[in-house]
Tab-separated table of C-alpha atoms in Angstrom:
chain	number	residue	atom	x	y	z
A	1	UNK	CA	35.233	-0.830	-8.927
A	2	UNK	CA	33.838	-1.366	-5.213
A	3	UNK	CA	34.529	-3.730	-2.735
A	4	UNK	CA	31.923	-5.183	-3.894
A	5	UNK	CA	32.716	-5.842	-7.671
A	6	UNK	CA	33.309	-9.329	-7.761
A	7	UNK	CA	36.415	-10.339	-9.480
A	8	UNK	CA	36.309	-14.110	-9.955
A	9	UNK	CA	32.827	-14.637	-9.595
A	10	UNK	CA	31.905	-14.114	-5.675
A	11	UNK	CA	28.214	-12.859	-5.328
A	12	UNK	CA	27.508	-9.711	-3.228
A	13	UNK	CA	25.330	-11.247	-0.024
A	14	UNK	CA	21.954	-10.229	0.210
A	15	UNK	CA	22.097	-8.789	3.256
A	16	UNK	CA	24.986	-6.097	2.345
A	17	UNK	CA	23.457	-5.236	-1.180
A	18	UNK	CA	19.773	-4.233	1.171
A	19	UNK	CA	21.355	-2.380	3.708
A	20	UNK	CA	23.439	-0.026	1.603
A	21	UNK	CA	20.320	0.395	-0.702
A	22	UNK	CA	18.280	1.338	2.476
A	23	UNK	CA	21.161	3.701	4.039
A	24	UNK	CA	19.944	6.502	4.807
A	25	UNK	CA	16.938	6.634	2.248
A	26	UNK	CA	14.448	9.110	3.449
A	27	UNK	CA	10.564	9.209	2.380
A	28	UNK	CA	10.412	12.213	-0.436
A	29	UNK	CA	8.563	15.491	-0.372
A	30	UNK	CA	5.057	15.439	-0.408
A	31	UNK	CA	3.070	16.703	-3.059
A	32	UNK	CA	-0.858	18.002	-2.577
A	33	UNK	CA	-3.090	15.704	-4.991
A	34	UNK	CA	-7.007	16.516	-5.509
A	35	UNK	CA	-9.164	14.143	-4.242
A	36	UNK	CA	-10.389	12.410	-7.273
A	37	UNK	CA	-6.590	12.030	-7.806
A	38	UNK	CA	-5.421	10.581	-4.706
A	39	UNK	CA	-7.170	6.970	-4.437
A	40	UNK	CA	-4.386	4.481	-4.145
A	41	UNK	CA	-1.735	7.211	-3.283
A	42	UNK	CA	0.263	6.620	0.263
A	43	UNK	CA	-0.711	9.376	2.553
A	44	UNK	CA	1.541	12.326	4.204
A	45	UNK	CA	0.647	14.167	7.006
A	46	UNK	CA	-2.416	15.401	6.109
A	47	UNK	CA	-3.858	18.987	7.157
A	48	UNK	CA	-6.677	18.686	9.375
A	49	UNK	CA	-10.298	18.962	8.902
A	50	UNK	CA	-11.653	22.632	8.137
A	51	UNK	CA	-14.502	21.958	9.118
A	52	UNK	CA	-16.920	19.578	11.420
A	53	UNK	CA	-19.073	17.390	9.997
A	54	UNK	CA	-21.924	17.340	10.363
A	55	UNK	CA	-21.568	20.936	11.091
A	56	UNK	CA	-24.825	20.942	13.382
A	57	UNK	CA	-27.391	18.175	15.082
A	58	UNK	CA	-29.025	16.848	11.979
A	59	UNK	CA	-31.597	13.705	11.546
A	60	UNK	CA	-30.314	10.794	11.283
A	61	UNK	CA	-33.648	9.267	10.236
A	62	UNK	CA	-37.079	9.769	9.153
A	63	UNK	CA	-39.879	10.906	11.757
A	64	UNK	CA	-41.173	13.323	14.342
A	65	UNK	CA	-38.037	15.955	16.422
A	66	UNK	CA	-38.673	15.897	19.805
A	67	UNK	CA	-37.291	16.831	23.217
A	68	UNK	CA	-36.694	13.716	25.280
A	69	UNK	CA	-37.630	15.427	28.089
A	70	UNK	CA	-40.983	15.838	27.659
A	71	UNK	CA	-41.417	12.148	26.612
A	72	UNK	CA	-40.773	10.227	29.687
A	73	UNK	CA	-42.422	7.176	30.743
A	74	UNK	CA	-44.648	7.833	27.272
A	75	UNK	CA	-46.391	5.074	26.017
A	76	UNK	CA	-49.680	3.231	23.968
A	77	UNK	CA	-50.910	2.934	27.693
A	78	UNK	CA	-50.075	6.206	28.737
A	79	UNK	CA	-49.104	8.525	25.412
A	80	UNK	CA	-47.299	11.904	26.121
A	81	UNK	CA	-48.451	15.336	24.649
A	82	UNK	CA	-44.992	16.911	24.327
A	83	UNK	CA	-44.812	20.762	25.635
A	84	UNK	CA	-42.744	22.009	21.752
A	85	UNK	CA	-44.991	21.012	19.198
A	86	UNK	CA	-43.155	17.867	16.778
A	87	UNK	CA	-41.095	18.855	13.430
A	88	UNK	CA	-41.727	16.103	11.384
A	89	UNK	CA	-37.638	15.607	9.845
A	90	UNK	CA	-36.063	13.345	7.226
A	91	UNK	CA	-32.526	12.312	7.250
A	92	UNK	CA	-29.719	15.338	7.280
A	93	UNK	CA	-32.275	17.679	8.239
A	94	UNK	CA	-30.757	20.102	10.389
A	95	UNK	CA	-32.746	19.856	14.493
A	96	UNK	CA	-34.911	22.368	15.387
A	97	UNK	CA	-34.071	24.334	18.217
A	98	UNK	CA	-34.771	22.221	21.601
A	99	UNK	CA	-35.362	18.821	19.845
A	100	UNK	CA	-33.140	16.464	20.374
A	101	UNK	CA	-34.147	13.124	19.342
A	102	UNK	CA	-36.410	11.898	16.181
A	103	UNK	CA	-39.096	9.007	16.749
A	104	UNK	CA	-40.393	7.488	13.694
A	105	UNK	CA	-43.620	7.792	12.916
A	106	UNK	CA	-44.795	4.526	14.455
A	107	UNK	CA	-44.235	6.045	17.597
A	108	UNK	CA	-46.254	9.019	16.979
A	109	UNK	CA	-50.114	9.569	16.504
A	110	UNK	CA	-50.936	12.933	14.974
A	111	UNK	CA	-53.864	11.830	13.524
A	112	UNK	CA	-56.442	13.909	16.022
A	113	UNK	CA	-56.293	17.550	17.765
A	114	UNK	CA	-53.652	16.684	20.115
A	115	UNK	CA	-50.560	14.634	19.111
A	116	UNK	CA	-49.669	11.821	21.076
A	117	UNK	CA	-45.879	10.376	21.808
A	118	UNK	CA	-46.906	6.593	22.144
A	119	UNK	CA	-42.906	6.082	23.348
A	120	UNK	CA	-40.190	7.359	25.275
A	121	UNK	CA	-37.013	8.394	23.603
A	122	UNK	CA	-33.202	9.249	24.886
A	123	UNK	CA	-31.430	12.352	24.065
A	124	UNK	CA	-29.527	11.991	20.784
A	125	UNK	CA	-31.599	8.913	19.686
A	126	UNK	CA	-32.250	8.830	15.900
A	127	UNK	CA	-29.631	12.149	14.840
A	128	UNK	CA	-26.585	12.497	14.449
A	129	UNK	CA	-24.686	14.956	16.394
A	130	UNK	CA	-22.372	17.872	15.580
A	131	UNK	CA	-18.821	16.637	14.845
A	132	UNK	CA	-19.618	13.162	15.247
A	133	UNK	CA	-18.470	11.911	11.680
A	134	UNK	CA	-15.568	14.470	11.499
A	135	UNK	CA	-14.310	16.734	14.190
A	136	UNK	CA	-12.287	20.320	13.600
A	137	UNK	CA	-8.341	19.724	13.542
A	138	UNK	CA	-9.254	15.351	13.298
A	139	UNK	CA	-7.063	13.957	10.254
A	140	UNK	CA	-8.752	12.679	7.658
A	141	UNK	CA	-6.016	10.100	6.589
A	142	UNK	CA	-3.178	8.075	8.275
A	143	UNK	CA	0.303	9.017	7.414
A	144	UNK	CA	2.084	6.519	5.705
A	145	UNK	CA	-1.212	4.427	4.699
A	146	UNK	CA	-2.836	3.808	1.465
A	147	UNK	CA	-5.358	6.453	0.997
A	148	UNK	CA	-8.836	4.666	0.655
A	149	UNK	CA	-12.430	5.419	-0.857
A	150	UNK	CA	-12.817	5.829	2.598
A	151	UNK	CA	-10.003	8.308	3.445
A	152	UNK	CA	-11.357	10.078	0.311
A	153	UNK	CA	-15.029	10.956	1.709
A	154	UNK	CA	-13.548	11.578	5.407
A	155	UNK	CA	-11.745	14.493	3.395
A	156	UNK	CA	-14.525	16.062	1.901
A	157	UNK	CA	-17.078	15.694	4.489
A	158	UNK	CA	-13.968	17.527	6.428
A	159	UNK	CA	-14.120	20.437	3.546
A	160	UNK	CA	-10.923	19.330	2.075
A	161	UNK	CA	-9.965	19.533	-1.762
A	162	UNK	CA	-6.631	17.865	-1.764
A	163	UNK	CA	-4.591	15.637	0.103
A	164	UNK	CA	-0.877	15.651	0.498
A	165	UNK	CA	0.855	12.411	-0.668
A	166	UNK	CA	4.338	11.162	-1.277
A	167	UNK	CA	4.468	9.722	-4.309
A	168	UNK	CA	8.065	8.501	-5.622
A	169	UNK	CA	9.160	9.048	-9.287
A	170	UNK	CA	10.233	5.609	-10.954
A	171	UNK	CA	11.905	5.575	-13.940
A	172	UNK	CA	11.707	2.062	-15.523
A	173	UNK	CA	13.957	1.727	-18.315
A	174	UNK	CA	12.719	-1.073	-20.481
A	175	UNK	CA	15.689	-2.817	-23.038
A	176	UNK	CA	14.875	-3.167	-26.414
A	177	UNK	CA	14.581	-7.103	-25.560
A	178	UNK	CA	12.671	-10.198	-25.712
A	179	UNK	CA	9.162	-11.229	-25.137
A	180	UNK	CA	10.147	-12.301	-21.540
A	181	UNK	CA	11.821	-8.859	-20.580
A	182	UNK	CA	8.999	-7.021	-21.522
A	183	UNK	CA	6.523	-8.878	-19.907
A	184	UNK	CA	8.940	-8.107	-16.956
A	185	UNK	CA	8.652	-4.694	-17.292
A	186	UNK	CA	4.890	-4.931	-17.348
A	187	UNK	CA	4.896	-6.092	-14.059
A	188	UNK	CA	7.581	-4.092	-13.024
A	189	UNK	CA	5.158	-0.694	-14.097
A	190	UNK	CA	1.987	-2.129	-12.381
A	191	UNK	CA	3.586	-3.525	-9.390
A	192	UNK	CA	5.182	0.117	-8.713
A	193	UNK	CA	2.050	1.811	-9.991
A	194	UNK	CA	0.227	0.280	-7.266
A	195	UNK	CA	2.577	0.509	-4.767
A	196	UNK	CA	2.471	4.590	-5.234
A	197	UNK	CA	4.615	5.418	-6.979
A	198	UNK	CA	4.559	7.896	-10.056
A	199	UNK	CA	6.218	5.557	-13.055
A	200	UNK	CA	7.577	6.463	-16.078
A	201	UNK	CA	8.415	3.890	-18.430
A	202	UNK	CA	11.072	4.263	-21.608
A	203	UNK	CA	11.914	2.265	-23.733
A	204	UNK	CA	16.277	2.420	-25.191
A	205	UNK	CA	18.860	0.498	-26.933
A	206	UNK	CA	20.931	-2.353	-25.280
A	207	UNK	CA	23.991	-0.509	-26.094
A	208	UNK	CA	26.087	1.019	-22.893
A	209	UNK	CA	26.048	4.521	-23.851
A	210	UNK	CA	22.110	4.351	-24.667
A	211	UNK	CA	21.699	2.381	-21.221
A	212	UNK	CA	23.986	5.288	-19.544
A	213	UNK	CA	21.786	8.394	-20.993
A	214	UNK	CA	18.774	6.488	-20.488
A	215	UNK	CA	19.524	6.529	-16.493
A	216	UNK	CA	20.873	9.605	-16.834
A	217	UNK	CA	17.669	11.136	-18.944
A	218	UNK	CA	15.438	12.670	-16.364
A	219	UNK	CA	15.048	13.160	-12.651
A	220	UNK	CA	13.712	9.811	-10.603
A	221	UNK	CA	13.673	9.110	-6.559
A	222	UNK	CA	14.233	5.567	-8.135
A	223	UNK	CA	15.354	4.296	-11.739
A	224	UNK	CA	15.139	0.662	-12.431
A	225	UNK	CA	15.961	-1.076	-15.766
A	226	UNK	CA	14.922	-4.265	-17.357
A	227	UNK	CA	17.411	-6.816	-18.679
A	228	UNK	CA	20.972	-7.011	-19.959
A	229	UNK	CA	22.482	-8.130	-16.482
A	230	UNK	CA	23.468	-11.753	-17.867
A	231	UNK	CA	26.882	-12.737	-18.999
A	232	UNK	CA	25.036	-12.533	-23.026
A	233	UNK	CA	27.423	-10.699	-25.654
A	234	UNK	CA	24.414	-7.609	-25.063
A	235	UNK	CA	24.396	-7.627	-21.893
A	236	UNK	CA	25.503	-4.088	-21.040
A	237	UNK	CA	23.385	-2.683	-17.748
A	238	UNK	CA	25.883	-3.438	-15.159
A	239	UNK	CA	28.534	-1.174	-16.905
A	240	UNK	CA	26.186	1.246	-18.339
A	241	UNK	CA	25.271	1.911	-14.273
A	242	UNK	CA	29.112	2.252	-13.531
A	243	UNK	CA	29.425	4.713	-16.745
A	244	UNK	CA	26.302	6.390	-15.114
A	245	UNK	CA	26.934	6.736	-11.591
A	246	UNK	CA	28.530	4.099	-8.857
A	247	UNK	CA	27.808	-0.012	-9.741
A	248	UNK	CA	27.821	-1.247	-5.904
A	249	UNK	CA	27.826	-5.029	-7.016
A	250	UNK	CA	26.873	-7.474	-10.183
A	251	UNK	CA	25.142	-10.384	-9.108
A	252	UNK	CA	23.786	-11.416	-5.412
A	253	UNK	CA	23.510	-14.546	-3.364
A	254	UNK	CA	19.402	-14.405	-4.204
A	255	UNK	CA	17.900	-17.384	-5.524
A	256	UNK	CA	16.509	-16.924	-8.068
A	257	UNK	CA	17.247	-13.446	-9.140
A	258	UNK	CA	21.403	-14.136	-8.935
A	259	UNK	CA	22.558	-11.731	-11.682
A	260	UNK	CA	20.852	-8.223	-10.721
A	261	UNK	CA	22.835	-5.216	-10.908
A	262	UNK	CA	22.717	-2.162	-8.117
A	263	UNK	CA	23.986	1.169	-8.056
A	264	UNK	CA	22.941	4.575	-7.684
A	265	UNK	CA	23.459	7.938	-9.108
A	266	UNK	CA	24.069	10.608	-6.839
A	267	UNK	CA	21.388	9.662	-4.026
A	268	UNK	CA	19.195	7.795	-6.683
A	269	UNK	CA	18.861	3.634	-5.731
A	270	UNK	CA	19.556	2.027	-9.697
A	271	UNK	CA	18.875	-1.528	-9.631
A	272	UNK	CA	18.544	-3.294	-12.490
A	273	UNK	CA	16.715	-6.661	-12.533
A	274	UNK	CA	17.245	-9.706	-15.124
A	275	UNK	CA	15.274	-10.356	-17.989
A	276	UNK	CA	13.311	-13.559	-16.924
A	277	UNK	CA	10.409	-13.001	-15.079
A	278	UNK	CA	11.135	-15.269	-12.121
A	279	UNK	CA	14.339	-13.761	-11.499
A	280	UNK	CA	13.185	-10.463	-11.596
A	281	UNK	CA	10.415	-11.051	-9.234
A	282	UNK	CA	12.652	-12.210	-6.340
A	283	UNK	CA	14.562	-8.903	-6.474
A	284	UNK	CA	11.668	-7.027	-6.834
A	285	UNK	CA	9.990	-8.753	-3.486
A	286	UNK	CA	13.538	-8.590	-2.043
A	287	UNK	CA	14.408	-5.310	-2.522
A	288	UNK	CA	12.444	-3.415	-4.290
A	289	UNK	CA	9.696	-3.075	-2.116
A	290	UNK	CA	11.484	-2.523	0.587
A	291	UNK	CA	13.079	0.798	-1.638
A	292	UNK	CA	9.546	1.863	-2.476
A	293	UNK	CA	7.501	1.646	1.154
A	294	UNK	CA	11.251	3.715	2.328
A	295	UNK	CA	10.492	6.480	-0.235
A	296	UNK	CA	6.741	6.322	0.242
A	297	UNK	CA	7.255	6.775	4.361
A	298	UNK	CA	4.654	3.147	4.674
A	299	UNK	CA	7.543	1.323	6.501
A	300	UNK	CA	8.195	-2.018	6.399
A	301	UNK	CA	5.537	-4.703	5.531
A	302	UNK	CA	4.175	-6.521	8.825
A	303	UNK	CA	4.358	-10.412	8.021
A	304	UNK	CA	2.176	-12.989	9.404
A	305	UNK	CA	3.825	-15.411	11.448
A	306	UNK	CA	2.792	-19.110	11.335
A	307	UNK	CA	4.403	-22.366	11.720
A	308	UNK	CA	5.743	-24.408	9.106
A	309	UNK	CA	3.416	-27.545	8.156
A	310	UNK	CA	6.560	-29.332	6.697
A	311	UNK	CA	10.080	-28.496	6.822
A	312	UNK	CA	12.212	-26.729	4.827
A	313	UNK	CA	15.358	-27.563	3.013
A	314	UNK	CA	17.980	-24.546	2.161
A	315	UNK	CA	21.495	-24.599	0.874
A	316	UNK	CA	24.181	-22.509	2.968
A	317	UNK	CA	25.757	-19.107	0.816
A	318	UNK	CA	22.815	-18.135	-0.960
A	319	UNK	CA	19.427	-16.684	0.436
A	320	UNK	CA	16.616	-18.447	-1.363
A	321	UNK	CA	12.724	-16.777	-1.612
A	322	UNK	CA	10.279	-19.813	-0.647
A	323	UNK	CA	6.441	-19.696	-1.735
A	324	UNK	CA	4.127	-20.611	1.065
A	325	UNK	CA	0.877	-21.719	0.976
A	326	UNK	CA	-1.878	-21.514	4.211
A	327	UNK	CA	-3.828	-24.647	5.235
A	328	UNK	CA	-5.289	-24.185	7.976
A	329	UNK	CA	-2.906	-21.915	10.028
A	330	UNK	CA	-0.071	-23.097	9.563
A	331	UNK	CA	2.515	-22.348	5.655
A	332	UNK	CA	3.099	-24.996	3.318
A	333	UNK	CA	5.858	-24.373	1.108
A	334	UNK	CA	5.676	-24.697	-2.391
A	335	UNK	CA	9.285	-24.405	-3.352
A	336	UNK	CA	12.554	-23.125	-2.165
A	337	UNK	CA	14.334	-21.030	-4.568
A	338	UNK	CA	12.140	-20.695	-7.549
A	339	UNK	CA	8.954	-18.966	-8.632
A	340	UNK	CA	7.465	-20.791	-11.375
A	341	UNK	CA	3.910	-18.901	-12.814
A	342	UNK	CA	1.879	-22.661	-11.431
A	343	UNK	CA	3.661	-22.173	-8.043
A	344	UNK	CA	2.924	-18.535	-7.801
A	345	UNK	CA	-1.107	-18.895	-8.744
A	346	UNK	CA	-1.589	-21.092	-5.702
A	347	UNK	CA	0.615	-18.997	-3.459
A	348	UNK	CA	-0.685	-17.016	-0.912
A	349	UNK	CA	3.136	-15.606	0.702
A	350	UNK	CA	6.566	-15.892	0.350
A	351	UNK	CA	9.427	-16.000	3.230
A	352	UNK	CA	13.426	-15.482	2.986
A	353	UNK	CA	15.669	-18.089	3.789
A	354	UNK	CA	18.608	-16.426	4.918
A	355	UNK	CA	21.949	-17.292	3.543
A	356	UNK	CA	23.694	-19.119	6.637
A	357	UNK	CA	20.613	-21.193	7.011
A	358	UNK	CA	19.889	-24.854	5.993
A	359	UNK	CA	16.385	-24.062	6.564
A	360	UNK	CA	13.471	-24.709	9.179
A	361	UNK	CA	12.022	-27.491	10.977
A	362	UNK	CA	8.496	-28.477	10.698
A	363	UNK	CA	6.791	-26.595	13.055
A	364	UNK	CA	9.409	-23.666	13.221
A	365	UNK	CA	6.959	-19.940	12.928
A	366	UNK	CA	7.810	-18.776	9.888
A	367	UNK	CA	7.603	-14.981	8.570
A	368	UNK	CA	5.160	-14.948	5.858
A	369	UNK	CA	4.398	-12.063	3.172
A	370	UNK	CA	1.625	-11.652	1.407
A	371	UNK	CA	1.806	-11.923	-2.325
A	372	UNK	CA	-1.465	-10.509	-3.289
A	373	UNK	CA	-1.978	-7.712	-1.104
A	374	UNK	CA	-0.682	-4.148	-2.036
A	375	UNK	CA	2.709	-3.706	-1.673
C-alpha cells in the first residue's frame, strides 16, 4: 500500500497521479529506421546531410543556358548575340560552364546563322543553384516532430538511408473481456500506433496471476492494460499491478474515467484504463498522451486558446474533461464530464476542468486540444 491507496473510498487527485507518472520520465534511446520505415515515426536528432543537393547549378527549366552578362538590355527591338554559344537544357540538367541562367525558348531565336537573345535575363534565373534544396551538415528532420513525406525526401535528396527515431515500446495487455473492452483496446493500439509508438498487443486471462505475468512478460517503455479496474467479482488489474510491481493509486478524481489503476514496474509507467470506452478515453487524453509525447521527446501538446461562447458548469473535487466545439472563434462546449460517441463526432477539442474549479464564465479563454490531430 501507498499513500495513495485509498482506504475508504478517497480518489487519488488528478493532479498527483500525472505528476508522479511524469517524474522524471526521460525520452528513450533512439533507434535508426530506413526511410521507407520511418513515415509517421517522431524524429531524434538526426545526422546531417551527406551531401548537397543539388550537388551542382542544374536547370531548373526547359530552354537555352546563358550568361546573363552578355544579355543586357537584349530585346525584340534590340536582340543580343551572346559571346558563349547557348546549350539548349531541360530541367536537372547540370549548367555548362559560364552559363548561368536558362531562357525559354520564347526568348530565343535560333532559327537563322546567328542566334538572337530577344530578352535580358538575371544571374540564377530559371536553375537552381548548388545546395539550395539541401545544404552539407543542414538536418533533414526536426527533433521531436513527426517525420513527414516531406522529412522523408529532404533525407534522400541529402544522401541519407535511415533516420534515427525514438519510438517507445507499448505493451497493451488486452483482458479476455467484453465487446466494449475490446473495442477499447482497438483504440487504445491505433491511438498509440499513431502517436509513435511501437505496440504490442496480447491478449490474457482476467485472473491476477495471468494479469501479473502478462505485465511482467516482456520488456515495454510503457505497458497499459484493458479492463478489470471496476469493483466486478473479476476485476483483478489493480492487484495484479501491486503483485507486479508498485500500484500508486486505484481510482482518480477524473470524470469520466474514475476507476483507472496506475503503477509502474521498476521505471515502467503501468496504467490500466476501464473497460468502457468513454472512461478509457479520458485517461488516455489525460494521461496517456502526456506519457507517450514524454517518451517520444515531442513535448507537450500546444493548445489553442479561445474564449468560451457559453459558460461552463463544474463540480468542486473531481476534474472533469469537457468537449468543445469552434463556431466562429470562440469553444462551445458540448458536455462537461462525459464523452458520449454523438458528442465526440461533432467535437473538434477537449479542455480540463480542474478539480477546485466550478468552471468558467462565458467569455473566459479557454485551453483547447485538438481531438483529431495526431497525438
Amino acid at each position: 500500500m501507498t499513500a495513495l491507496e485509498e482506504t475508504n473510498g478517497a480518489l487519488a487527485a488528478f493532479d498527483v497521479v500525472r505528476d508522479w507518472l511524469l517524474d522524471e520520465l526521460a525520452p528513450v534511446a533512439p533507434v535508426d529506421l530506413r526511410l521507407d520505415d520511418a513515415l509517421g515515426a517522431i524524429a531524434a536528432e538526426p545526422a546531417p546531410a551527406a551531401r548537397a543537393s543539388p550537388s551542382r547549378d542544374e536547370a531548373a527549366v526547359d530552354g537555352w543556358a546563358l550568361a546573363a552578362r552578355d544579355l543586357i538590355g537584349a530585346s525584340s527591338f534590340a536582340p543580343a548575340v551572346p559571346g558563349i554559344p547557348p546549350v539548349w537544357v531541360e530541367v536537372g540538367d547540370v549548367m555548362p560552364a559560364g552559363c548561368d541562367c536558362v531562357v525559354d525558348a520564347q526568348g530565343v531565336d535560333a532559327q537563322g546563322p546567328l542566334v538572337q537573345v530577344l530578352t535580358d535575363a538575371i544571374p540564377g534565373q530559371g536553375l537552381r543553384r548548388a545546395g539550395e534544396d539541401i545544404a552539407v551538415g543542414q538536418l533533414p528532420a526536426i527533433p521531436g516532430r513527426r517525420i513527414s513525406a516531406f522529412d522523408i525526401l529532404c533525407a534522400r535528396r541529402g544522401g541519407l538511408a535511415r533516420l534515427p527515431v525514438r519510438r517507445p515500446r507499448v505493451r497493451l495487455i488486452d483482458l479476455d473481456s467484453a465487446d466494449a473492452a475490446r473495442l477499447t483496446a482497438d483504440f487504445a493500439e491505433m491511438r498509440a500506433g499513431s502517436a509513435g509508438a511501437d505496440v504490442t498487443r496480447v491478449t490474457c486471462k482476467r485472473d491476477v496471476a495471468s494479469i501479473a505475468n502478462g505485465i511482467l512478460d516482456e520488456p515495454a517503455d510503457l505497458i497499459v492494460l484493458v479492463g478489470g479496474t471496476g469493483a466486478g467479482r473479476n476485476d483483478h488489474t489493480p492487484a495484479a499491478i501491486a503483485q507486479a510491481g508498485e500500484r500508486f493509486a486505484h481510482g482518480i478524481a477524473l470524470q469520466p474515467g474514475r476507476t483507472a489503476a496506475f503503477g509502474r514496474v521498476g521505471h515502467i509507467p503501468v496504467i490500466a484504463l476501464p473497460g468502457q470506452p468513454d472512461q478509457a478515453l479520458a485517461v488516455w487524453l489525460a494521461l496517456v498522451e502526456p506519457i507517450l509525447r514524454a517518451l517520444t521527446g515531442s513535448g507537450p501538446r500546444d493548445p489553442v486558446f479561445m474564449p468560451l461562447a457559453r459558460k461552463i458548469s463544474s463540480g468542486i473535487g473531481v476534474t472533469e474533461i469537457v468537449l468543445l466545439k469552434q463556431t466562429e472563434r470562440a469553444w462551445t462546449p458540448l458536455s462537461v464530464g462525459a464523452l458520449s460517441p454523438a458528442q465526440l463526432v461533432s467535437a473538434d477539442a477537449w479542455c480540463l476542468i480542474p478539480a477546485m474549479s466550478e468552471g468558467h464564465a462565458a467569455g473566459t479563454p479557454v485551453a483547447g486540444f485538438s481531438l483529431h490531430e495526431e497525438p
